[in-house]
mmCIF file of C-alpha atoms in Angstrom:
data_model
loop_
_atom_site.group_PDB
_atom_site.id
_atom_site.type_symbol
_atom_site.label_atom_id
_atom_site.label_comp_id
_atom_site.label_asym_id
_atom_site.label_seq_id
_atom_site.Cartn_x
_atom_site.Cartn_y
_atom_site.Cartn_z
ATOM 1 C CA UNK A 1 122.136 45.707 55.809
ATOM 2 C CA UNK A 2 119.993 47.130 58.598
ATOM 3 C CA UNK A 3 117.605 49.530 56.924
ATOM 4 C CA UNK A 4 116.254 52.174 59.245
ATOM 5 C CA UNK A 5 112.674 52.827 58.179
ATOM 6 C CA UNK A 6 109.673 54.590 59.680
ATOM 7 C CA UNK A 7 107.720 52.241 61.914
ATOM 8 C CA UNK A 8 104.602 50.780 60.222
ATOM 9 C CA UNK A 9 105.769 51.567 56.685
ATOM 10 C CA UNK A 10 103.963 48.956 54.497
ATOM 11 C CA UNK A 11 107.204 48.028 52.736
ATOM 12 C CA UNK A 12 108.574 46.617 56.000
ATOM 13 C CA UNK A 13 106.216 43.642 56.096
ATOM 14 C CA UNK A 14 106.656 42.980 52.362
ATOM 15 C CA UNK A 15 110.441 42.968 52.639
ATOM 16 C CA UNK A 16 110.505 40.827 55.774
ATOM 17 C CA UNK A 17 108.662 38.183 53.753
ATOM 18 C CA UNK A 18 111.675 38.259 51.394
ATOM 19 C CA UNK A 19 114.057 37.774 54.353
ATOM 20 C CA UNK A 20 115.418 41.319 54.066
ATOM 21 C CA UNK A 21 116.492 42.785 57.409
ATOM 22 C CA UNK A 22 114.844 46.117 58.206
ATOM 23 C CA UNK A 23 115.026 48.107 61.406
ATOM 24 C CA UNK A 24 112.423 50.332 63.013
ATOM 25 C CA UNK A 25 113.197 53.715 64.521
ATOM 26 C CA UNK A 26 113.238 52.454 68.106
ATOM 27 C CA UNK A 27 115.966 49.854 67.598
ATOM 28 C CA UNK A 28 118.021 52.096 65.320
ATOM 29 C CA UNK A 29 118.208 54.845 67.955
ATOM 30 C CA UNK A 30 119.813 52.352 70.351
ATOM 31 C CA UNK A 31 122.807 51.799 68.030
ATOM 32 C CA UNK A 32 125.808 54.105 68.323
ATOM 33 C CA UNK A 33 126.271 54.454 64.558
ATOM 34 C CA UNK A 34 125.988 57.407 62.221
ATOM 35 C CA UNK A 35 123.665 56.016 59.530
ATOM 36 C CA UNK A 36 123.796 57.341 56.005
ATOM 37 C CA UNK A 37 120.815 59.601 55.450
ATOM 38 C CA UNK A 38 119.018 58.812 52.177
ATOM 39 C CA UNK A 39 116.051 60.836 50.940
ATOM 40 C CA UNK A 40 113.665 59.551 48.267
ATOM 41 C CA UNK A 41 111.477 61.940 46.281
ATOM 42 C CA UNK A 42 108.866 59.468 45.054
ATOM 43 C CA UNK A 43 106.919 60.835 42.073
ATOM 44 C CA UNK A 44 105.555 57.491 40.874
ATOM 45 C CA UNK A 45 101.777 56.949 41.111
ATOM 46 C CA UNK A 46 101.940 53.714 43.139
ATOM 47 C CA UNK A 47 103.953 54.943 46.103
ATOM 48 C CA UNK A 48 104.093 51.727 48.132
ATOM 49 C CA UNK A 49 105.258 49.697 45.120
ATOM 50 C CA UNK A 50 108.073 52.127 44.347
ATOM 51 C CA UNK A 51 109.053 52.409 48.016
ATOM 52 C CA UNK A 52 109.395 48.636 48.199
ATOM 53 C CA UNK A 53 111.348 48.378 44.933
ATOM 54 C CA UNK A 54 113.904 50.973 45.990
ATOM 55 C CA UNK A 55 114.280 49.794 49.566
ATOM 56 C CA UNK A 56 114.854 46.245 48.322
ATOM 57 C CA UNK A 57 117.862 47.441 46.293
ATOM 58 C CA UNK A 58 119.199 49.676 49.049
ATOM 59 C CA UNK A 59 119.299 46.684 51.386
ATOM 60 C CA UNK A 60 122.252 45.113 49.549
ATOM 61 C CA UNK A 61 125.082 46.704 51.599
ATOM 62 C CA UNK A 62 126.337 46.296 55.200
ATOM 63 C CA UNK A 63 125.906 50.003 55.947
ATOM 64 C CA UNK A 64 123.038 51.363 57.998
ATOM 65 C CA UNK A 65 120.746 53.638 56.018
ATOM 66 C CA UNK A 66 118.205 56.057 57.429
ATOM 67 C CA UNK A 67 115.498 56.286 54.741
ATOM 68 C CA UNK A 68 113.392 59.450 54.479
ATOM 69 C CA UNK A 69 110.574 60.211 52.049
ATOM 70 C CA UNK A 70 109.985 63.634 50.500
ATOM 71 C CA UNK A 71 106.823 64.870 48.807
ATOM 72 C CA UNK A 72 105.801 67.900 46.817
ATOM 73 C CA UNK A 73 103.598 70.532 48.361
ATOM 74 C CA UNK A 74 102.389 71.554 44.894
ATOM 75 C CA UNK A 75 101.090 68.111 43.907
ATOM 76 C CA UNK A 76 98.612 65.735 45.568
ATOM 77 C CA UNK A 77 98.951 62.062 44.523
ATOM 78 C CA UNK A 78 95.728 60.462 43.255
ATOM 79 C CA UNK A 79 96.659 56.789 43.708
ATOM 80 C CA UNK A 80 97.965 56.736 47.282
ATOM 81 C CA UNK A 81 95.860 57.276 50.427
ATOM 82 C CA UNK A 82 96.398 60.693 51.953
ATOM 83 C CA UNK A 83 96.922 58.967 55.327
ATOM 84 C CA UNK A 84 99.965 57.169 53.923
ATOM 85 C CA UNK A 85 101.442 60.407 52.607
ATOM 86 C CA UNK A 86 100.850 62.240 55.872
ATOM 87 C CA UNK A 87 102.347 59.435 57.974
ATOM 88 C CA UNK A 88 105.511 58.680 56.004
ATOM 89 C CA UNK A 89 106.265 61.708 53.764
ATOM 90 C CA UNK A 90 107.293 65.287 54.480
ATOM 91 C CA UNK A 91 107.022 68.357 52.280
ATOM 92 C CA UNK A 92 110.215 69.679 50.719
ATOM 93 C CA UNK A 93 109.675 72.981 52.561
ATOM 94 C CA UNK A 94 110.093 71.128 55.867
ATOM 95 C CA UNK A 95 113.310 69.435 54.702
ATOM 96 C CA UNK A 96 115.119 72.182 52.817
ATOM 97 C CA UNK A 97 117.401 73.011 55.747
ATOM 98 C CA UNK A 98 118.535 69.394 56.157
ATOM 99 C CA UNK A 99 121.410 67.633 54.410
ATOM 100 C CA UNK A 100 121.542 64.086 53.072
ATOM 101 C CA UNK A 101 124.256 61.673 52.062
ATOM 102 C CA UNK A 102 122.263 60.358 49.107
ATOM 103 C CA UNK A 103 119.067 61.131 47.223
ATOM 104 C CA UNK A 104 116.882 59.256 44.726
ATOM 105 C CA UNK A 105 114.366 61.085 42.519
ATOM 106 C CA UNK A 106 112.008 58.746 40.704
ATOM 107 C CA UNK A 107 110.260 58.880 37.370
ATOM 108 C CA UNK A 108 106.803 60.385 36.943
ATOM 109 C CA UNK A 109 103.919 59.854 34.472
ATOM 110 C CA UNK A 110 104.330 63.313 32.876
ATOM 111 C CA UNK A 111 106.996 62.703 30.252
ATOM 112 C CA UNK A 112 104.750 63.584 27.306
ATOM 113 C CA UNK A 113 104.384 67.124 28.668
ATOM 114 C CA UNK A 114 106.933 69.874 28.125
ATOM 115 C CA UNK A 115 108.910 70.308 31.332
ATOM 116 C CA UNK A 116 107.561 73.788 32.011
ATOM 117 C CA UNK A 117 103.987 72.526 31.565
ATOM 118 C CA UNK A 118 104.304 70.083 34.460
ATOM 119 C CA UNK A 119 102.222 71.496 37.320
ATOM 120 C CA UNK A 120 105.007 71.096 39.870
ATOM 121 C CA UNK A 121 107.922 72.189 37.664
ATOM 122 C CA UNK A 122 108.712 75.251 39.773
ATOM 123 C CA UNK A 123 108.919 73.252 42.992
ATOM 124 C CA UNK A 124 110.921 70.378 41.538
ATOM 125 C CA UNK A 125 113.329 72.877 39.977
ATOM 126 C CA UNK A 126 113.952 74.210 43.483
ATOM 127 C CA UNK A 127 114.626 70.648 44.665
ATOM 128 C CA UNK A 128 117.072 70.017 41.810
ATOM 129 C CA UNK A 129 118.957 73.174 42.754
ATOM 130 C CA UNK A 130 118.846 72.332 46.479
ATOM 131 C CA UNK A 131 120.250 68.834 45.881
ATOM 132 C CA UNK A 132 123.466 70.234 44.397
ATOM 133 C CA UNK A 133 124.501 71.695 47.763
ATOM 134 C CA UNK A 134 122.590 69.535 50.258
ATOM 135 C CA UNK A 135 123.225 65.987 48.949
ATOM 136 C CA UNK A 136 126.498 64.125 48.366
ATOM 137 C CA UNK A 137 125.188 62.061 45.420
ATOM 138 C CA UNK A 138 121.810 61.994 43.664
ATOM 139 C CA UNK A 139 120.245 59.368 41.398
ATOM 140 C CA UNK A 140 117.756 60.719 38.851
ATOM 141 C CA UNK A 141 115.534 57.971 37.372
ATOM 142 C CA UNK A 142 113.617 57.931 34.030
ATOM 143 C CA UNK A 143 111.581 61.173 33.760
ATOM 144 C CA UNK A 144 113.599 62.678 36.599
ATOM 145 C CA UNK A 145 116.764 61.900 34.601
ATOM 146 C CA UNK A 146 115.398 63.777 31.600
ATOM 147 C CA UNK A 147 114.165 66.638 33.781
ATOM 148 C CA UNK A 148 117.425 66.856 35.723
ATOM 149 C CA UNK A 149 119.537 66.905 32.558
ATOM 150 C CA UNK A 150 117.305 69.614 31.136
ATOM 151 C CA UNK A 151 117.314 71.743 34.283
ATOM 152 C CA UNK A 152 121.000 71.447 35.137
ATOM 153 C CA UNK A 153 122.569 71.178 31.676
ATOM 154 C CA UNK A 154 119.999 72.259 29.072
ATOM 155 C CA UNK A 155 119.728 68.807 27.478
ATOM 156 C CA UNK A 156 116.421 68.472 25.556
ATOM 157 C CA UNK A 157 114.200 65.407 25.346
ATOM 158 C CA UNK A 158 112.627 64.100 22.143
ATOM 159 C CA UNK A 159 109.341 62.215 21.648
ATOM 160 C CA UNK A 160 109.607 58.646 20.424
ATOM 161 C CA UNK A 161 107.405 57.340 17.591
ATOM 162 C CA UNK A 162 106.807 54.198 19.662
ATOM 163 C CA UNK A 163 107.102 53.554 23.387
ATOM 164 C CA UNK A 164 110.490 52.183 24.480
ATOM 165 C CA UNK A 165 109.163 49.185 26.354
ATOM 166 C CA UNK A 166 111.044 46.098 27.467
ATOM 167 C CA UNK A 167 114.431 44.849 28.664
ATOM 168 C CA UNK A 168 117.449 46.004 26.665
ATOM 169 C CA UNK A 169 121.158 45.077 26.766
ATOM 170 C CA UNK A 170 123.472 47.888 27.877
ATOM 171 C CA UNK A 171 127.174 48.468 27.285
ATOM 172 C CA UNK A 172 129.303 50.194 29.910
ATOM 173 C CA UNK A 173 131.611 52.758 28.269
ATOM 174 C CA UNK A 174 134.120 53.123 31.111
ATOM 175 C CA UNK A 175 134.515 49.754 32.846
ATOM 176 C CA UNK A 176 137.013 51.223 35.346
ATOM 177 C CA UNK A 177 134.415 53.411 37.048
ATOM 178 C CA UNK A 178 133.620 52.255 40.597
ATOM 179 C CA UNK A 179 129.902 52.263 39.772
ATOM 180 C CA UNK A 180 130.576 49.288 37.448
ATOM 181 C CA UNK A 181 132.761 47.215 39.766
ATOM 182 C CA UNK A 182 131.730 43.577 39.501
ATOM 183 C CA UNK A 183 129.662 44.137 36.335
ATOM 184 C CA UNK A 184 129.719 41.780 33.372
ATOM 185 C CA UNK A 185 130.584 43.116 29.916
ATOM 186 C CA UNK A 186 126.870 43.549 29.204
ATOM 187 C CA UNK A 187 123.983 44.213 31.547
ATOM 188 C CA UNK A 188 120.220 44.457 31.129
ATOM 189 C CA UNK A 189 117.935 47.367 31.999
ATOM 190 C CA UNK A 190 114.129 47.734 31.890
ATOM 191 C CA UNK A 191 112.785 50.736 29.980
ATOM 192 C CA UNK A 192 109.262 52.122 29.842
ATOM 193 C CA UNK A 193 109.132 55.599 28.309
ATOM 194 C CA UNK A 194 107.734 57.678 25.448
ATOM 195 C CA UNK A 195 110.684 60.052 25.005
ATOM 196 C CA UNK A 196 114.469 59.979 24.871
ATOM 197 C CA UNK A 197 117.624 61.992 25.314
ATOM 198 C CA UNK A 198 120.194 61.779 22.541
ATOM 199 C CA UNK A 199 123.828 60.793 22.561
ATOM 200 C CA UNK A 200 125.032 63.810 20.610
ATOM 201 C CA UNK A 201 123.542 66.225 23.161
ATOM 202 C CA UNK A 202 125.350 64.471 26.001
ATOM 203 C CA UNK A 203 128.681 64.350 24.178
ATOM 204 C CA UNK A 204 128.389 68.029 23.272
ATOM 205 C CA UNK A 205 128.379 69.036 26.948
ATOM 206 C CA UNK A 206 131.800 68.729 28.650
ATOM 207 C CA UNK A 207 130.140 68.638 32.074
ATOM 208 C CA UNK A 208 128.461 65.319 31.240
ATOM 209 C CA UNK A 209 129.901 61.828 30.775
ATOM 210 C CA UNK A 210 127.977 59.117 28.948
ATOM 211 C CA UNK A 211 128.867 55.951 30.867
ATOM 212 C CA UNK A 212 126.387 53.376 29.503
ATOM 213 C CA UNK A 213 124.253 53.027 26.391
ATOM 214 C CA UNK A 214 122.402 50.522 24.243
ATOM 215 C CA UNK A 215 122.169 49.992 20.495
ATOM 216 C CA UNK A 216 118.436 49.404 21.054
ATOM 217 C CA UNK A 217 117.382 51.819 23.812
ATOM 218 C CA UNK A 218 120.002 54.550 23.407
ATOM 219 C CA UNK A 219 121.471 56.580 26.275
ATOM 220 C CA UNK A 220 121.043 54.742 29.559
ATOM 221 C CA UNK A 221 123.337 56.262 32.232
ATOM 222 C CA UNK A 222 124.949 59.712 32.337
ATOM 223 C CA UNK A 223 127.279 60.883 35.095
ATOM 224 C CA UNK A 224 128.071 64.448 36.174
ATOM 225 C CA UNK A 225 130.180 66.178 38.814
ATOM 226 C CA UNK A 226 132.373 63.131 39.349
ATOM 227 C CA UNK A 227 129.469 60.977 40.473
ATOM 228 C CA UNK A 228 127.544 63.503 42.521
ATOM 229 C CA UNK A 229 124.815 63.082 39.897
ATOM 230 C CA UNK A 230 123.713 60.001 37.962
ATOM 231 C CA UNK A 231 120.947 60.173 35.361
ATOM 232 C CA UNK A 232 119.393 56.759 34.570
ATOM 233 C CA UNK A 233 116.919 56.671 31.696
ATOM 234 C CA UNK A 234 115.517 53.227 32.559
ATOM 235 C CA UNK A 235 114.196 51.453 35.628
ATOM 236 C CA UNK A 236 116.803 49.226 37.236
ATOM 237 C CA UNK A 237 114.617 49.197 40.339
ATOM 238 C CA UNK A 238 111.653 47.483 38.651
ATOM 239 C CA UNK A 239 110.469 44.252 40.258
ATOM 240 C CA UNK A 240 110.045 41.182 38.018
ATOM 241 C CA UNK A 241 106.333 41.734 37.327
ATOM 242 C CA UNK A 242 106.190 45.518 36.857
ATOM 243 C CA UNK A 243 106.361 45.517 33.054
ATOM 244 C CA UNK A 244 103.760 42.741 33.003
ATOM 245 C CA UNK A 245 101.375 44.893 35.066
ATOM 246 C CA UNK A 246 101.972 47.855 32.731
ATOM 247 C CA UNK A 247 101.412 45.743 29.627
ATOM 248 C CA UNK A 248 98.157 44.193 30.873
ATOM 249 C CA UNK A 249 96.887 47.535 32.189
ATOM 250 C CA UNK A 250 97.469 49.290 28.871
ATOM 251 C CA UNK A 251 96.187 46.345 26.803
ATOM 252 C CA UNK A 252 92.873 46.528 28.643
ATOM 253 C CA UNK A 253 92.298 50.117 27.538
ATOM 254 C CA UNK A 254 93.974 50.228 24.082
ATOM 255 C CA UNK A 255 94.444 47.819 21.194
ATOM 256 C CA UNK A 256 97.815 49.136 19.963
ATOM 257 C CA UNK A 257 99.994 48.005 22.905
ATOM 258 C CA UNK A 258 103.133 46.079 21.972
ATOM 259 C CA UNK A 259 104.465 43.231 24.081
ATOM 260 C CA UNK A 260 107.506 44.393 26.089
ATOM 261 C CA UNK A 261 110.605 43.319 24.201
ATOM 262 C CA UNK A 262 113.030 40.714 25.588
ATOM 263 C CA UNK A 263 110.837 40.266 28.661
ATOM 264 C CA UNK A 264 108.555 37.234 28.490
ATOM 265 C CA UNK A 265 109.869 33.718 28.093
ATOM 266 C CA UNK A 266 109.608 32.834 24.386
ATOM 267 C CA UNK A 267 107.895 36.218 23.926
ATOM 268 C CA UNK A 268 104.745 34.686 25.420
ATOM 269 C CA UNK A 269 102.949 36.688 28.165
ATOM 270 C CA UNK A 270 101.394 33.484 29.488
ATOM 271 C CA UNK A 271 104.844 32.060 30.288
ATOM 272 C CA UNK A 272 105.782 34.960 32.536
ATOM 273 C CA UNK A 273 108.877 37.196 32.638
ATOM 274 C CA UNK A 274 112.458 36.016 32.252
ATOM 275 C CA UNK A 275 114.237 38.118 34.898
ATOM 276 C CA UNK A 276 117.673 39.185 33.615
ATOM 277 C CA UNK A 277 118.385 42.544 35.271
ATOM 278 C CA UNK A 278 118.078 42.086 39.053
ATOM 279 C CA UNK A 279 121.670 41.058 39.869
ATOM 280 C CA UNK A 280 123.173 44.105 38.147
ATOM 281 C CA UNK A 281 120.522 46.377 39.664
ATOM 282 C CA UNK A 282 121.543 45.249 43.153
ATOM 283 C CA UNK A 283 125.216 45.677 42.291
ATOM 284 C CA UNK A 284 124.667 49.155 40.851
ATOM 285 C CA UNK A 285 122.905 50.408 43.977
ATOM 286 C CA UNK A 286 125.455 48.774 46.284
ATOM 287 C CA UNK A 287 128.302 50.409 44.334
ATOM 288 C CA UNK A 288 126.545 53.768 44.415
ATOM 289 C CA UNK A 289 126.031 53.623 48.174
ATOM 290 C CA UNK A 290 129.598 52.481 48.858
ATOM 291 C CA UNK A 291 131.756 54.411 46.393
ATOM 292 C CA UNK A 292 129.759 57.579 45.709
ATOM 293 C CA UNK A 293 127.955 58.090 49.007
ATOM 294 C CA UNK A 294 129.752 56.401 51.935
ATOM 295 C CA UNK A 295 133.314 56.955 50.633
ATOM 296 C CA UNK A 296 132.640 60.575 49.656
ATOM 297 C CA UNK A 297 130.274 62.022 52.242
ATOM 298 C CA UNK A 298 131.761 63.827 55.281
ATOM 299 C CA UNK A 299 131.255 62.316 58.726
ATOM 300 C CA UNK A 300 129.729 65.624 59.799
ATOM 301 C CA UNK A 301 126.781 65.731 57.442
ATOM 302 C CA UNK A 302 126.493 69.505 57.771
ATOM 303 C CA UNK A 303 129.790 69.833 55.875
ATOM 304 C CA UNK A 304 128.147 68.703 52.615
ATOM 305 C CA UNK A 305 128.412 71.557 50.108
#
């Protein structure tokens, strides 16, 4: 798919090396097509890495996507150059009057805090509320999934005694949903989190539908509003070496770090990861874009309500 990205975005060169077709602003403007407008609120510390991971998955469809990046005015990232943020990201305040076909809100390294203790909770609450009427379908990932379920539906999170860390098999609970078209009976999902949401809290709320879960990692995907909201507790977008980087980073500063489960070949970090989740990750994002964004969004984007 031709991805319409800001010129000079670092992810462009990285993805071209993987033979993924991306399109700069100049060429995209010459095509008489209404691209789907996708906005990404990237709360992860390593912005360029997350940008690349998400754009890689969004490339797996023939539709043209216009990718935009949103940032918080109330939070300044510490691990990304300010020049990068100023060049490629815009504050929510400058985007609040715009509408988007799809939105992705990433995880954030704040999950061990109570939601209200997060420094940007007030602003992100405004964004959650705004997305309900300005976006056709929104994906909430990891911490954002927990925060979105709490904000919209009052679902609490619970601390885990041990970090949920590794690749875990997932069962789809409604195989007829379009989001699961082409899926095998079981699919894998990376998880890296210190807290969880619980099955009984989801089932107790008639506005929520639990659509995938794992005997090992618990609730994995929740759907609301007929697919206008998806809450994903893991990281389908992770590249093959992300958990390895996290493991080695944490091992260098602590001596109680467990090896990520079901990740390394023969459970040996020196043999590298056994990648088992990428095909379903690509299929999930392609299904989301096609069935819950493209098939549902109005041609006149201003008609989104």
